[in-house]
Short mmCIF file of C-alpha atoms in Angstrom, two decimals:
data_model
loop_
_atom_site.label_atom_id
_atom_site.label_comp_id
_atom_site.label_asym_id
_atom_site.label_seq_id
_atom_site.Cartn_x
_atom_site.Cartn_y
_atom_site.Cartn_z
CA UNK A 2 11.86 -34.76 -16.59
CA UNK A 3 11.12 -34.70 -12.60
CA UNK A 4 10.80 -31.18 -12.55
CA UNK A 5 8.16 -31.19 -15.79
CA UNK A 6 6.55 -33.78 -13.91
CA UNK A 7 5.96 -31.91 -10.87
CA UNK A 8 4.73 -28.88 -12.19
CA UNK A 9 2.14 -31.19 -14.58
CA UNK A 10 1.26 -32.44 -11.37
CA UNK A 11 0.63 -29.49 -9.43
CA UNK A 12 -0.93 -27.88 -12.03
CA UNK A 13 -3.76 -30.60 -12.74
CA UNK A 14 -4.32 -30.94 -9.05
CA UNK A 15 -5.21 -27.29 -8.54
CA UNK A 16 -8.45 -25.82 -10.23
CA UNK A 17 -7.63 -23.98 -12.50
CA UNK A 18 -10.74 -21.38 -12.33
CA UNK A 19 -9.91 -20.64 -9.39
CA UNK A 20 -5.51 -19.42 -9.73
CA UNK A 21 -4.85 -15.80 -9.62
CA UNK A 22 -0.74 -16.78 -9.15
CA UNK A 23 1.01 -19.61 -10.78
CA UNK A 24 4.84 -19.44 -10.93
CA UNK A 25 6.61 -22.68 -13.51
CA UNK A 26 10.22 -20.94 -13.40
CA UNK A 27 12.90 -23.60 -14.31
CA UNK A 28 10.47 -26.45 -15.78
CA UNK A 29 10.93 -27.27 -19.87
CA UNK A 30 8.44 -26.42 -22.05
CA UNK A 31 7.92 -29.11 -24.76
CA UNK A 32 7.23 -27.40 -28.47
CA UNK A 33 6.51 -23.82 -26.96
CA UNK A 34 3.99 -24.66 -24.65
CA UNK A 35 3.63 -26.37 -21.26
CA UNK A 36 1.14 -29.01 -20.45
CA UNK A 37 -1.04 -28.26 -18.33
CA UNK A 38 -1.20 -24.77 -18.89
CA UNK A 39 -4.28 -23.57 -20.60
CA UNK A 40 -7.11 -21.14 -21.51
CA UNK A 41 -9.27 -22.61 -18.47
CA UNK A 42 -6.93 -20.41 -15.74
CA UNK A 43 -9.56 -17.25 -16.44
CA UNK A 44 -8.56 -15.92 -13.34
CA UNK A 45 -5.04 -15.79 -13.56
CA UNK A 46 -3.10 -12.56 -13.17
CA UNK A 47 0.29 -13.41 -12.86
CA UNK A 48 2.75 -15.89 -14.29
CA UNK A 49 5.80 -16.43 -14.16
CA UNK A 50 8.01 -18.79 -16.77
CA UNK A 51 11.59 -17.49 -16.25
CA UNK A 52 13.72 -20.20 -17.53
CA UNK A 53 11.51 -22.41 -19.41
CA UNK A 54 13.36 -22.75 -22.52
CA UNK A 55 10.44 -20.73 -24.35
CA UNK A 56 11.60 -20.20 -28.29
CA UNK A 57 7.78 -18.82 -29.02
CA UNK A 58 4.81 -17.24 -28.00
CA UNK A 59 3.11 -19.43 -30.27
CA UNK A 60 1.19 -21.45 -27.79
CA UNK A 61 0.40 -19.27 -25.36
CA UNK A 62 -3.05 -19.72 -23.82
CA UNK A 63 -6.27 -16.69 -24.05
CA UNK A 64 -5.42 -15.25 -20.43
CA UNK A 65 -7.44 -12.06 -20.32
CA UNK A 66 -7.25 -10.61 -16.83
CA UNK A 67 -3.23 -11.61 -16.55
CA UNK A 68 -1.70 -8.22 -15.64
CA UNK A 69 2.13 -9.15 -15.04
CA UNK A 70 3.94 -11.69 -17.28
CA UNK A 71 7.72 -13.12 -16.60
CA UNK A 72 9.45 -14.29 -19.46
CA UNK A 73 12.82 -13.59 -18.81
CA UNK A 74 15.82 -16.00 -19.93
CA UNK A 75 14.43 -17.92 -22.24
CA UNK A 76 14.68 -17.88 -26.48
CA UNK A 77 12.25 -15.61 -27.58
CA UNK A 78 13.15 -13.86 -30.87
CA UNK A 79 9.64 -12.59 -32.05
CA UNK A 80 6.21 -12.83 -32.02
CA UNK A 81 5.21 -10.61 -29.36
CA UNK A 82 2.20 -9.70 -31.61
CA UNK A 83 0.77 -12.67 -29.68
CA UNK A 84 0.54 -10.76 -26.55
CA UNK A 85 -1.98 -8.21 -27.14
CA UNK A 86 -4.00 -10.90 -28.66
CA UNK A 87 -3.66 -13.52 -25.50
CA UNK A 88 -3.11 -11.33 -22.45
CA UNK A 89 -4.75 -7.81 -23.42
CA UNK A 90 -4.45 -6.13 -20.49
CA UNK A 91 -0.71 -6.91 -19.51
CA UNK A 92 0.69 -4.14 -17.16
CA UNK A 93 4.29 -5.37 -16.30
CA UNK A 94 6.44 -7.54 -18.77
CA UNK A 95 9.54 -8.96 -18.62
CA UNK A 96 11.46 -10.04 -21.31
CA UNK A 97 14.93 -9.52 -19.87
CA UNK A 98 17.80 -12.16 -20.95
CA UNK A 99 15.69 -13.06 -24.48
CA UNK A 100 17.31 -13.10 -27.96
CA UNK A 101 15.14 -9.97 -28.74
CA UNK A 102 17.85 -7.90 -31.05
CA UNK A 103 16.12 -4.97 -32.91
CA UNK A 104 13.28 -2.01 -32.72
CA UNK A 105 10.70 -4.03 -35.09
CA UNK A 106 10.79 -6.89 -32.83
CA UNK A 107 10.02 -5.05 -29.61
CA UNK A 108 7.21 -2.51 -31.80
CA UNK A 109 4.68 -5.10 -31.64
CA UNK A 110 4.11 -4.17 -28.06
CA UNK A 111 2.65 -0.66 -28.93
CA UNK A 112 -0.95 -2.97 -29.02
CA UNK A 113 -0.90 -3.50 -25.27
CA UNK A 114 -2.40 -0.14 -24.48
CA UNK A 115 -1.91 -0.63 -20.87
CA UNK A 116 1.76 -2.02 -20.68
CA UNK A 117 3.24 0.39 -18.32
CA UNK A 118 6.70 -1.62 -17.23
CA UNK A 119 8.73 -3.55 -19.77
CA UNK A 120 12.10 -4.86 -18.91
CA UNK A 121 14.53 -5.81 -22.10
CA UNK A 122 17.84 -6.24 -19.58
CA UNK A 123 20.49 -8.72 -21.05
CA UNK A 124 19.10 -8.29 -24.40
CA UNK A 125 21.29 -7.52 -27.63
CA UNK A 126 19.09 -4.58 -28.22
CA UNK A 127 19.97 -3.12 -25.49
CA UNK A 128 23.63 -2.30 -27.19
CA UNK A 129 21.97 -0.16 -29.96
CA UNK A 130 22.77 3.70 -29.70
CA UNK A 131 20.06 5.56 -27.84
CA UNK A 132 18.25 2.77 -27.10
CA UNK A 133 16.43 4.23 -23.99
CA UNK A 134 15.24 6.84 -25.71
CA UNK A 135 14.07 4.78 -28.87
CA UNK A 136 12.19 2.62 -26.93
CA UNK A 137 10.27 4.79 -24.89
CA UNK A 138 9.37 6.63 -28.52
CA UNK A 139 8.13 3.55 -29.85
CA UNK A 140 6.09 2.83 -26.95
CA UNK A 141 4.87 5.92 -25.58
CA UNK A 142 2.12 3.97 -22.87
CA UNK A 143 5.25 2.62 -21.01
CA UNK A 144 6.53 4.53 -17.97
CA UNK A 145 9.65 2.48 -16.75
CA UNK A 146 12.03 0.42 -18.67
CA UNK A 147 13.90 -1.96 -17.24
CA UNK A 148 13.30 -0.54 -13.72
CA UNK A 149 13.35 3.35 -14.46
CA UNK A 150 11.27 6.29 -16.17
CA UNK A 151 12.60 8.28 -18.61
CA UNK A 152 14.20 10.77 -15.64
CA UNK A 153 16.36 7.69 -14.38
CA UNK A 154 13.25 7.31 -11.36
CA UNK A 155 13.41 4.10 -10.19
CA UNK A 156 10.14 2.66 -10.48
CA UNK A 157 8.45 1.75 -6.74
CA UNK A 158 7.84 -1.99 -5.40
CA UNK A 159 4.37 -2.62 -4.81
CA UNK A 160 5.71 -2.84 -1.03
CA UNK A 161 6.92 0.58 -0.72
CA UNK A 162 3.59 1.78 -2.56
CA UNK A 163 1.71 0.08 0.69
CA UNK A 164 3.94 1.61 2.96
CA UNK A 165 3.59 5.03 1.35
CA UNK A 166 -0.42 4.80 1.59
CA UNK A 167 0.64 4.08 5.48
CA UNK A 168 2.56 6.99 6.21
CA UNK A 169 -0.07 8.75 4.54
CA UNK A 170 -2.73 7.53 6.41
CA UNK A 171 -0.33 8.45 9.74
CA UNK A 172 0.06 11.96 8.16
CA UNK A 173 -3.79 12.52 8.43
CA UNK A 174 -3.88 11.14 11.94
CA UNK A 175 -1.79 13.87 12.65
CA UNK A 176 -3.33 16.27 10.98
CA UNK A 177 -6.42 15.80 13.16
CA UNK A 178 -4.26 15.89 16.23
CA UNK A 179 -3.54 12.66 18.71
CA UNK A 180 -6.95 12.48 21.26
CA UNK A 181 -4.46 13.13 24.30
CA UNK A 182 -3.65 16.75 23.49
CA UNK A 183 -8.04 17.68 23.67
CA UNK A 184 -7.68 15.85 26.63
CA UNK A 185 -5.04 17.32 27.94
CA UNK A 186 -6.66 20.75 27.14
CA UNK A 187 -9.99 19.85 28.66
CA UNK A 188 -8.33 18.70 31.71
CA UNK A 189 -6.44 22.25 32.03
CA UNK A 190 -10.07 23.64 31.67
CA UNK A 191 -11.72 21.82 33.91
CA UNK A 192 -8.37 22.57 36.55
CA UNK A 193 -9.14 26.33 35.69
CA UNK A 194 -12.63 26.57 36.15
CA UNK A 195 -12.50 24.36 39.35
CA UNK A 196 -9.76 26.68 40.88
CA UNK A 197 -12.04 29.93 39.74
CA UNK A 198 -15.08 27.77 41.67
CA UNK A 199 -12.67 27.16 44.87
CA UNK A 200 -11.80 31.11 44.98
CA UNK A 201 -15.16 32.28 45.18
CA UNK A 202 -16.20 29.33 47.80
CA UNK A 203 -13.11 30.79 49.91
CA UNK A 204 -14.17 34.22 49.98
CA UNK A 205 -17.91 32.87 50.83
CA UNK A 206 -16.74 30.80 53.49
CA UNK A 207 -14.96 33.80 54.70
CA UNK A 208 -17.81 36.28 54.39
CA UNK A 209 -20.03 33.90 55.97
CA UNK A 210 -17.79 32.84 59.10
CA UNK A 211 -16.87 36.54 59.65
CA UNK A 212 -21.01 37.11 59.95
CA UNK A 213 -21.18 34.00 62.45
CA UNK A 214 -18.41 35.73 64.35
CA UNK A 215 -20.29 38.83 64.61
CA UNK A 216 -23.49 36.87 65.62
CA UNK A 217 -22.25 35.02 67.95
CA UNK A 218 -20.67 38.26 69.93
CA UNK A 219 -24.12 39.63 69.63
CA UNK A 220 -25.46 36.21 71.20
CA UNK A 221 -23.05 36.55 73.92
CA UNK A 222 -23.95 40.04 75.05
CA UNK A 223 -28.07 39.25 75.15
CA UNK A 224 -27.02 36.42 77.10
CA UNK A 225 -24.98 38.21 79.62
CA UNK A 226 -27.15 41.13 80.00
CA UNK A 227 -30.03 38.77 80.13
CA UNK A 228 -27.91 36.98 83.23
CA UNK A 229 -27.69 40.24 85.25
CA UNK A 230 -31.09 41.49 84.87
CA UNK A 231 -32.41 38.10 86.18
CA UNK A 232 -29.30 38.45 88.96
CA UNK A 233 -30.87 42.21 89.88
CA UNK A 234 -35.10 40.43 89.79
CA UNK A 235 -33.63 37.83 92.44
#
């Protein structure tokens, strides 16, 4: 009774408009539904009610944008029709530790057009003979069953799907190449081109101090001629 309390509670103090997440795992629901929780949570796209003592679908409220739906060990025997009438555009749904036991039960799913994951785990009707392979006949939109495709892939967390689009992103930084190695390069060109403009200043400077060499001898001899003649006038 605490617990049912407390999730009451919470969920009249939050507004409900406004919930894309609500997680009630472990409260009791009282006659297949749980107060509080209603066709006013428009926004809501995922909810979780693992352990809620649900015997029936029955109740559940019009949530139209809910993508992922957690349902696992309660009661439920049927009525899944419900589901593509309430929650239309469910992606992931979990169903694992129910009392679902046969084929028809589970066919009422093929109306979810966009159910891709479905996990039946700890169900009885997961001991019928080539039940894998019946259940991914049935429901041809689904790509992983309880956790893997039809090849036995395991299907990716939402995590590793971020980290993926990382690395990926990484993988085109390095495709364009880090900005050190151009700079690196432009620095080698710049060393190049300032040792090609060194060389030719050295053989300038060379040219041009051998000429002031040469001038200056010239220099000298006017002046010393210049001397005597001026030594021979006196």
């Amino acid at each position: 009774m605490e617990m049912k309390k407390r999730i009451n509670l919470e969920l009249r103090n939050r507004a409900p408009e406004k919930v894309t997440e609500l997680v009630l795992d472990n409260c009791r629901s009282s006659n297949g539904e749980i107060e509080g929780l209603n066709d006013s949570f428009k926004e809501l796209q995922f909810l979780s009610m693992a352990n809620v003592e649900l015997t029936s679908l029955a109740k559940l409220p019009t949530l139209s944008k809910l993508r992922k739906l957690e349902l696992s060990d309660n009661v439920i025997s049927g009525g899944l029709e419900v589901l593509a009438e309430r929650c239309p555009n469910l992606t992931y749904l979990n169903l694992s530790g129910n009392k679902i036991k046969d084929l028809g039960t589970v066919e009422a799913l093929q109306n979810l057009k966009n159910l891709k994951s479905l996990d039946l785990f700890n169900c009885e009707i997961t001991n019928l003979e080539d039940y894998r392979d019946s259940i991914f006949e049935l429901l041809q939109q689904i790509t992983y069953l309880d956790g893997f495709d039809q090849e036995d892939n395991e299907a990716p967390d939402s995590e590793d799907d971020d980290d993926e689009g990382d690395e990926d992103d990484d993988d085109d930084e390095n495709e364009a190449g880090p900005p050190g190695e151009y700079e690196e390069d432009d620095d080698e060109d710049d060393g190049a081109s300032d040792l090609g403009e060194g060389e030719e200043e050295e053989e300038v400077g060379l040219s041009y101090l051998m000429k002031e060499e040469i001038q200056d001898e010239e220099d000298d001899d006017d002046y010393v001629e210049g001397g005597d003649e001026e030594e021979e006038g006196k």
